[in-house]
C-alpha positions as YAML, in Angstrom:
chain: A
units: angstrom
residues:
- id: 1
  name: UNK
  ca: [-6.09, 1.32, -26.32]
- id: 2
  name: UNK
  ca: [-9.44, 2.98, -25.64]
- id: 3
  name: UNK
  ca: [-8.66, 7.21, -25.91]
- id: 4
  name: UNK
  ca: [-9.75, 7.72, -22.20]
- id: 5
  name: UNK
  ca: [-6.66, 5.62, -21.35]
- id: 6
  name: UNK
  ca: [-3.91, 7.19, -23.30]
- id: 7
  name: UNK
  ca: [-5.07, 10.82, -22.09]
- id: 8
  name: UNK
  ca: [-5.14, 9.31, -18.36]
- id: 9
  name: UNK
  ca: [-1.52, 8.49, -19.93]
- id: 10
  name: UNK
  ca: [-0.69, 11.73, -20.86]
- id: 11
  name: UNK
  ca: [-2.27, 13.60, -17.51]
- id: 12
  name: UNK
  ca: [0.38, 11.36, -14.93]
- id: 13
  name: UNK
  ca: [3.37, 12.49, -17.83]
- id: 14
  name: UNK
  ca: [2.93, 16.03, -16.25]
- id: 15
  name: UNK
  ca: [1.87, 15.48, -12.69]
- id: 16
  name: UNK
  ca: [4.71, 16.17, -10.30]
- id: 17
  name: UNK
  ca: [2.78, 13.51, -8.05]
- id: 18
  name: UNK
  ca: [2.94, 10.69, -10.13]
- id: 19
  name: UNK
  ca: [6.43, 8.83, -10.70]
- id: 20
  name: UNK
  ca: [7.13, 6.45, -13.37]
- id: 21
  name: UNK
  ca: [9.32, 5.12, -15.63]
- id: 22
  name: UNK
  ca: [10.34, 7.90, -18.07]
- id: 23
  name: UNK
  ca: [11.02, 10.45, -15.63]
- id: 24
  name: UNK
  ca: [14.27, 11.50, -14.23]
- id: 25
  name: UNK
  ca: [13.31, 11.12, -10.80]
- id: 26
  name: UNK
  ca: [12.20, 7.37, -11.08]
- id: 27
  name: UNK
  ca: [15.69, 6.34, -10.97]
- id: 28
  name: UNK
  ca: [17.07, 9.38, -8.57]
- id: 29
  name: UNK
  ca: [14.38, 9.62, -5.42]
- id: 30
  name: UNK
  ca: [15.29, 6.36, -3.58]
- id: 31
  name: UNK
  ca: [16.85, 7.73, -0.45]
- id: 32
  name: UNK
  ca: [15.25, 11.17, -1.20]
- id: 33
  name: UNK
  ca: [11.46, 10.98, -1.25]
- id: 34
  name: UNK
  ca: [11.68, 13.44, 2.10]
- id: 35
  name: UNK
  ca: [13.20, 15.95, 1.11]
- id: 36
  name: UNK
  ca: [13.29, 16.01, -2.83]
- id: 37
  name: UNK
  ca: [9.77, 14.81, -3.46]
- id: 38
  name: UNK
  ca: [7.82, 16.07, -0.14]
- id: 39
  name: UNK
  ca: [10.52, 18.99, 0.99]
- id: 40
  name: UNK
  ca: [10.09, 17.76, 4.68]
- id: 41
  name: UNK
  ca: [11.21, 15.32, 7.28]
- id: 42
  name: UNK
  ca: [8.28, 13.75, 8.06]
- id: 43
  name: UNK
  ca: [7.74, 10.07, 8.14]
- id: 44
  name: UNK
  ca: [7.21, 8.21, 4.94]
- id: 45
  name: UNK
  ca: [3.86, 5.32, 4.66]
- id: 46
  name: UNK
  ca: [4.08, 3.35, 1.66]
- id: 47
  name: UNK
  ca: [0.90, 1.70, 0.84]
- id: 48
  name: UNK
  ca: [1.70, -1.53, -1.40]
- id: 49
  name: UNK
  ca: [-1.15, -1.73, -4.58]
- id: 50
  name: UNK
  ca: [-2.77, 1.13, -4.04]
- id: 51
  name: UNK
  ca: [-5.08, 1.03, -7.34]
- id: 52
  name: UNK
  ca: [-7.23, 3.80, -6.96]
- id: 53
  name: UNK
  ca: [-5.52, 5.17, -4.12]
- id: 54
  name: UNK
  ca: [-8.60, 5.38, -1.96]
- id: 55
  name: UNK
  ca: [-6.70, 4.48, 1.30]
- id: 56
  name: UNK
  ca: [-3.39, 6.05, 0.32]
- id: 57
  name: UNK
  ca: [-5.43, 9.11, -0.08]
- id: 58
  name: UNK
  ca: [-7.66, 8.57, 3.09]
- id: 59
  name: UNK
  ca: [-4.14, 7.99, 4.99]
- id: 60
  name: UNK
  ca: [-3.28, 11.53, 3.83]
- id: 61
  name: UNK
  ca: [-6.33, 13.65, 4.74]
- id: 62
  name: UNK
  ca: [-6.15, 12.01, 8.38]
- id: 63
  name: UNK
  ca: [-2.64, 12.70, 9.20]
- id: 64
  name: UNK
  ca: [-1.07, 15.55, 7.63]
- id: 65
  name: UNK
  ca: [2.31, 15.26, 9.15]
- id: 66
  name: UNK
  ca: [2.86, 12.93, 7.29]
- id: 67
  name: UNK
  ca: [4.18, 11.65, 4.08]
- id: 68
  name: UNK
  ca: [2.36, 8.91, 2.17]
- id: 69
  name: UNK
  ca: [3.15, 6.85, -0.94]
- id: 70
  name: UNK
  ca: [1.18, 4.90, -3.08]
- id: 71
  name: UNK
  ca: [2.44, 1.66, -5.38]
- id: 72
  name: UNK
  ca: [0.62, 0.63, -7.87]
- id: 73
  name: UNK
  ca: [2.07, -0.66, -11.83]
- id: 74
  name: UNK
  ca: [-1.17, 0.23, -13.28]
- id: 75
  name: UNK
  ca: [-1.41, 3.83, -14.39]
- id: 76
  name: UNK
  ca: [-4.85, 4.39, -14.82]
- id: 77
  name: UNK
  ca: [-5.44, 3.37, -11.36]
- id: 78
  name: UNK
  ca: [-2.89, 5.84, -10.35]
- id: 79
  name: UNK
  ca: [-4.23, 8.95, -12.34]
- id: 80
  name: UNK
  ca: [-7.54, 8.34, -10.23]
- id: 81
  name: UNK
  ca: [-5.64, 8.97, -6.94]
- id: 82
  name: UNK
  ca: [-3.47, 11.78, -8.09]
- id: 83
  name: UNK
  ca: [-6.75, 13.33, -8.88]
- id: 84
  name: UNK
  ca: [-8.70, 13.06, -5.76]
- id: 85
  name: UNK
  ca: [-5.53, 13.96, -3.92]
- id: 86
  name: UNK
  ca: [-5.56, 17.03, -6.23]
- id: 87
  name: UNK
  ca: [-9.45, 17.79, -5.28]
- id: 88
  name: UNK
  ca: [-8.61, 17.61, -1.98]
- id: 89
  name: UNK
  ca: [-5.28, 20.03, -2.30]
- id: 90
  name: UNK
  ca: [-3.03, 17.41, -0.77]
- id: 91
  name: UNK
  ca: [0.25, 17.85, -1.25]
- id: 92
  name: UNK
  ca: [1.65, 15.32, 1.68]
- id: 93
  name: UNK
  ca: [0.71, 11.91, -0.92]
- id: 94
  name: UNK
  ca: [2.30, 10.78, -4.27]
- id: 95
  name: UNK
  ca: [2.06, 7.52, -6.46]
- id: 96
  name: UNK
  ca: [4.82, 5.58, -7.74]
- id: 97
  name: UNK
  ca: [4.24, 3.38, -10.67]
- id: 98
  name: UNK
  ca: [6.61, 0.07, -10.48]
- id: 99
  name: UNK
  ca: [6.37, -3.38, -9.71]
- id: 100
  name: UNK
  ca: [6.05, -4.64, -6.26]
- id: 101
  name: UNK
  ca: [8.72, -7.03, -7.18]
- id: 102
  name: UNK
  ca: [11.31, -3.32, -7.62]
- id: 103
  name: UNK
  ca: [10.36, -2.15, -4.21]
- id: 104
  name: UNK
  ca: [14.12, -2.14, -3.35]
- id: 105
  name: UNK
  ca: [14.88, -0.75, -6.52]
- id: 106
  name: UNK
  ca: [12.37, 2.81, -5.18]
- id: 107
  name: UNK
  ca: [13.56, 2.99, -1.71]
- id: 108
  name: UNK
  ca: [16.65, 2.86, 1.13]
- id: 109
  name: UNK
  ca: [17.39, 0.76, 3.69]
- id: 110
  name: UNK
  ca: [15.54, 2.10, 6.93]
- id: 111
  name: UNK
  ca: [13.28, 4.70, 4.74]
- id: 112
  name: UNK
  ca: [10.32, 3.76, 5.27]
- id: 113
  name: UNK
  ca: [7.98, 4.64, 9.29]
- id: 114
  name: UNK
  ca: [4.89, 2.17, 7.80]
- id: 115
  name: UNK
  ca: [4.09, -0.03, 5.11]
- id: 116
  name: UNK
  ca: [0.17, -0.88, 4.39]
- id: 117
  name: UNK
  ca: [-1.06, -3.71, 2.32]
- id: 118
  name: UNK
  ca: [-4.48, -3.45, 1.52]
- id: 119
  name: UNK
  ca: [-6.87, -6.25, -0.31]
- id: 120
  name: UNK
  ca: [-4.13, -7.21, -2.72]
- id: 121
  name: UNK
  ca: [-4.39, -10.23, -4.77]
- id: 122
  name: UNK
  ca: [-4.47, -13.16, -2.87]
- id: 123
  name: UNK
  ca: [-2.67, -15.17, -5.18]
- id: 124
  name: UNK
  ca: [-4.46, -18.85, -4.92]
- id: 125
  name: UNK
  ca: [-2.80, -20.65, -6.91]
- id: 126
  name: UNK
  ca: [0.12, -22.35, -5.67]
- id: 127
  name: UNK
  ca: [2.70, -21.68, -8.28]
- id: 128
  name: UNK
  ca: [1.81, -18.17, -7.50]
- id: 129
  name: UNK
  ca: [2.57, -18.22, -3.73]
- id: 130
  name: UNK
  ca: [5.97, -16.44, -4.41]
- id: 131
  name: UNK
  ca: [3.68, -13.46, -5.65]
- id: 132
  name: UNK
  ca: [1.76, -13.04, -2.30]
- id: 133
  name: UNK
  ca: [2.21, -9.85, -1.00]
- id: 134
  name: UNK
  ca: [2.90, -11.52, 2.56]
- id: 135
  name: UNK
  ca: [5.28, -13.97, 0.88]
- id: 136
  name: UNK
  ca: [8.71, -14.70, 2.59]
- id: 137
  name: UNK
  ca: [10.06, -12.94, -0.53]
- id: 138
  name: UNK
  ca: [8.32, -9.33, 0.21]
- id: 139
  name: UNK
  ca: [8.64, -9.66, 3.94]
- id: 140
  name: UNK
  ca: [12.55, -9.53, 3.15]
- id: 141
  name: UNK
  ca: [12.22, -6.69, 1.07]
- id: 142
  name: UNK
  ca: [9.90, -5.23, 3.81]
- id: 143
  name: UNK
  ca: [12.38, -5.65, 6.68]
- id: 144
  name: UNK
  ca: [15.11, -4.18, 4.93]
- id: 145
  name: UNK
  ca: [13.03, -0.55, 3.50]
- id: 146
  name: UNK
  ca: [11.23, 0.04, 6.87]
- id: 147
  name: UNK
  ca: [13.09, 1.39, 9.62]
- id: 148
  name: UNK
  ca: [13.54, -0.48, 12.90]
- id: 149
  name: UNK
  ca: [10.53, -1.28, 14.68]
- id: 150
  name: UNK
  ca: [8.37, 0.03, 11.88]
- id: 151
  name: UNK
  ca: [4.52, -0.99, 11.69]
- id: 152
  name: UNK
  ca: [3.01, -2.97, 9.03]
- id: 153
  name: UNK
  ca: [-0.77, -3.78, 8.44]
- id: 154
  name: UNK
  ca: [-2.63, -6.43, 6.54]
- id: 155
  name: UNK
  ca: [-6.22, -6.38, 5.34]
- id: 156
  name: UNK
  ca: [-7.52, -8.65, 3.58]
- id: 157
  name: UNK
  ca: [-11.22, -10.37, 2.64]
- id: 158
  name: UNK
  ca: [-9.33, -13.43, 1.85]
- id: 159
  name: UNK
  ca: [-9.26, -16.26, 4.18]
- id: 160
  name: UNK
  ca: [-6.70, -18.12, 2.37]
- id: 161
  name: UNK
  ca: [-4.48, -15.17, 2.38]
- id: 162
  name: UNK
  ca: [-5.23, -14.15, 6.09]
- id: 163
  name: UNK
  ca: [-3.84, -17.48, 7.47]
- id: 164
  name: UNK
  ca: [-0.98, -17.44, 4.92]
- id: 165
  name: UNK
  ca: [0.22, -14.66, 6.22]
- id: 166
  name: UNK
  ca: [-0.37, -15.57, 9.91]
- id: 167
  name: UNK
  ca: [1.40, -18.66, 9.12]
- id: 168
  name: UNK
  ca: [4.50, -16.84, 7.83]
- id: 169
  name: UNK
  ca: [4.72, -14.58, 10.53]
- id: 170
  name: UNK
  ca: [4.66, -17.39, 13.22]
- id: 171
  name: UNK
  ca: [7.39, -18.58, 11.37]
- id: 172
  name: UNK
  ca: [9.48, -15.58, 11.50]
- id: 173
  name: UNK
  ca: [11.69, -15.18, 14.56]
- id: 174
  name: UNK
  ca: [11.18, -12.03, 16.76]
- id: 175
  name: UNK
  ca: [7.69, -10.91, 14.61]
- id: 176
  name: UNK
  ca: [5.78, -8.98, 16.89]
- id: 177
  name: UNK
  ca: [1.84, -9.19, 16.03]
- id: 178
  name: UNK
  ca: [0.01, -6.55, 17.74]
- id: 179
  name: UNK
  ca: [-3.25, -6.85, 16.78]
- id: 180
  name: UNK
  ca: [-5.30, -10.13, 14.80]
- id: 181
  name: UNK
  ca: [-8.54, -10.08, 13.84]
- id: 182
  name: UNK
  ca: [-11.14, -11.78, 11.30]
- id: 183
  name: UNK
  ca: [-13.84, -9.61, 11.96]
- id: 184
  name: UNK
  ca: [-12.15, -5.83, 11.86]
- id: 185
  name: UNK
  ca: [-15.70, -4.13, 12.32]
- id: 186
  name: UNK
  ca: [-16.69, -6.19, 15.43]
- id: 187
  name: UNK
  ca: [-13.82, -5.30, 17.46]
- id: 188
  name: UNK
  ca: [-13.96, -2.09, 19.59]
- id: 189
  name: UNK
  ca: [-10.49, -0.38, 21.27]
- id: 190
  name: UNK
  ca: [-7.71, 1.72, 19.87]
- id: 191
  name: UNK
  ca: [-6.02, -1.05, 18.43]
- id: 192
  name: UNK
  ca: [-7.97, -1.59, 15.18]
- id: 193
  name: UNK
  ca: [-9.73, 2.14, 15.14]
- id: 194
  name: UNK
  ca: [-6.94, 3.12, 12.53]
- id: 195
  name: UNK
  ca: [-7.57, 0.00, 10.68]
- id: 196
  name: UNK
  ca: [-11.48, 0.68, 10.69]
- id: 197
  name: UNK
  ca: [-11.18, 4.94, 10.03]
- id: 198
  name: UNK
  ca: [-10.80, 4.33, 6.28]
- id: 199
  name: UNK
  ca: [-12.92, 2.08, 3.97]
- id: 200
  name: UNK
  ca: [-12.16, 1.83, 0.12]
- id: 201
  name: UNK
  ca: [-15.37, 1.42, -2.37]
- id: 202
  name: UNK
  ca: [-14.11, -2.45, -2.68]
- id: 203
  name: UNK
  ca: [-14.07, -2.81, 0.75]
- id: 204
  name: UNK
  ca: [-17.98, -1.70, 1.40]
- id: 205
  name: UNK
  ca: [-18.97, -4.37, -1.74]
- id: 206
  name: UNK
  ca: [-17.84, -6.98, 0.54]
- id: 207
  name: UNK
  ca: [-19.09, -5.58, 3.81]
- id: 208
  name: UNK
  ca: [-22.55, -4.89, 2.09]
- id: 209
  name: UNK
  ca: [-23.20, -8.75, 1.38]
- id: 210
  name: UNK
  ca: [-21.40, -9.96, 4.88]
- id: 211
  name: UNK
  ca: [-17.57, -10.88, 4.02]
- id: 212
  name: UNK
  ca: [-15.88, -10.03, 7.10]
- id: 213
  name: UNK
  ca: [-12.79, -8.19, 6.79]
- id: 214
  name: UNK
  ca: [-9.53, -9.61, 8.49]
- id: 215
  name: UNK
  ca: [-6.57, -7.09, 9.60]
- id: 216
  name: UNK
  ca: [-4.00, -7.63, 11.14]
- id: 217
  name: UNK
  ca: [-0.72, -5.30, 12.41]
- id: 218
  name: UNK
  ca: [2.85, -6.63, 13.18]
- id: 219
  name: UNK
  ca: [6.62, -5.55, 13.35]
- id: 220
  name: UNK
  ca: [9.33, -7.64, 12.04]
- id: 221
  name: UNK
  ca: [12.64, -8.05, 13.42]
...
């Protein structure tokens, strides 16, 4: 393992913003982010595959009454957005490092005021459609952590993903979509200026050589 790694490693062992497996509180904060982790009541976001933590991050500078998660399982990726969140003296964002497929295992029923999932793997393959972060499978686990009426947003360069996900919503009683779009930065109106206030280095790549970006923003049952 290249040395840059393992003292990335050894940084997120110390920093009180990073949980992972090894700590005490990795097991002990589901329930509890508020007020053991943040020391406040204010809502929680929960960014799903954060990687660098760019929009987790972003999320955090533009609303500071609020509390904002990011999950990620790959550590490296984590220690970069514990230290820009550091830089910036944040102290309303953390990082959890777990699998998507353990979000229950991190969080209580009704805990979470937002959930964002942004470019995450689309998952082409078809033996891999249990995987999608859209799946039925995650949506469960969604509806359960998020409190009632809770917002959750999608974007996505992915066509394939974009229409698997519109297709599992339509097939979800009582989903609410708010807002749909498959060009994010051609629309105009409050409704996708959240969705447009942030963009992530991966997100300009595709932008720069004309992949539209699709969003969209819905409430389960």
């Amino acid at each position: 393992m290249p040395r840059v790694k393992l003292h990335r490693f050894a940084d997120n062992a110390t920093r009180p913003d990073v949980i992972e497996p090894g700590k005490p509180e990795f097991e002990t904060l589901g329930g509890r982010w508020r007020a053991d982790f943040f020391h406040n009541d204010h809502p929680l976001t929960l960014e799903m595959g954060c990687g660098k933590g760019e929009y987790t991050v972003g999320l955090a500078e533009r609303h500071p009454q609020r509390n904002f998660l990011g999950l990620d399982i790959k550590g490296e990726r984590l220690w970069s957005g514990s230290t820009r969140a550091a830089a910036l003296g944040l102290a309303n964002v953390g990082f959890v490092r777990a699998r998507a497929e353990a979000l229950t295992a991190q969080f209580d029923p009704g805990e979470l005021s937002e959930i964002w999932i942004t470019f995450p793997d689309p998952r082409p393959r078809d033996r891999d459609i249990k995987r999608r972060l859209t799946s039925p499978r995650f949506l469960n686990q969604y509806q359960e952590l998020l409190a009632a009426g809770a917002p959750l947003h999608l974007k996505t360069d992915n066509d394939g993903l974009f229409d698997y996900t519109l297709e599992m919503l339509a097939a979800r009683p009582g989903t609410a979509i708010e807002a749909s779009t498959r060009d994010l930065y051609a629309e105009q109106g409050p409704g996708f200026a959240e969705a447009q206030a942030i963009q992530t280095n991966f997100e300009g790549k595709y932008r720069a050589v004309g992949v539209p970006i699709k969003y969209v923003r819905f409430r389960l049952s």
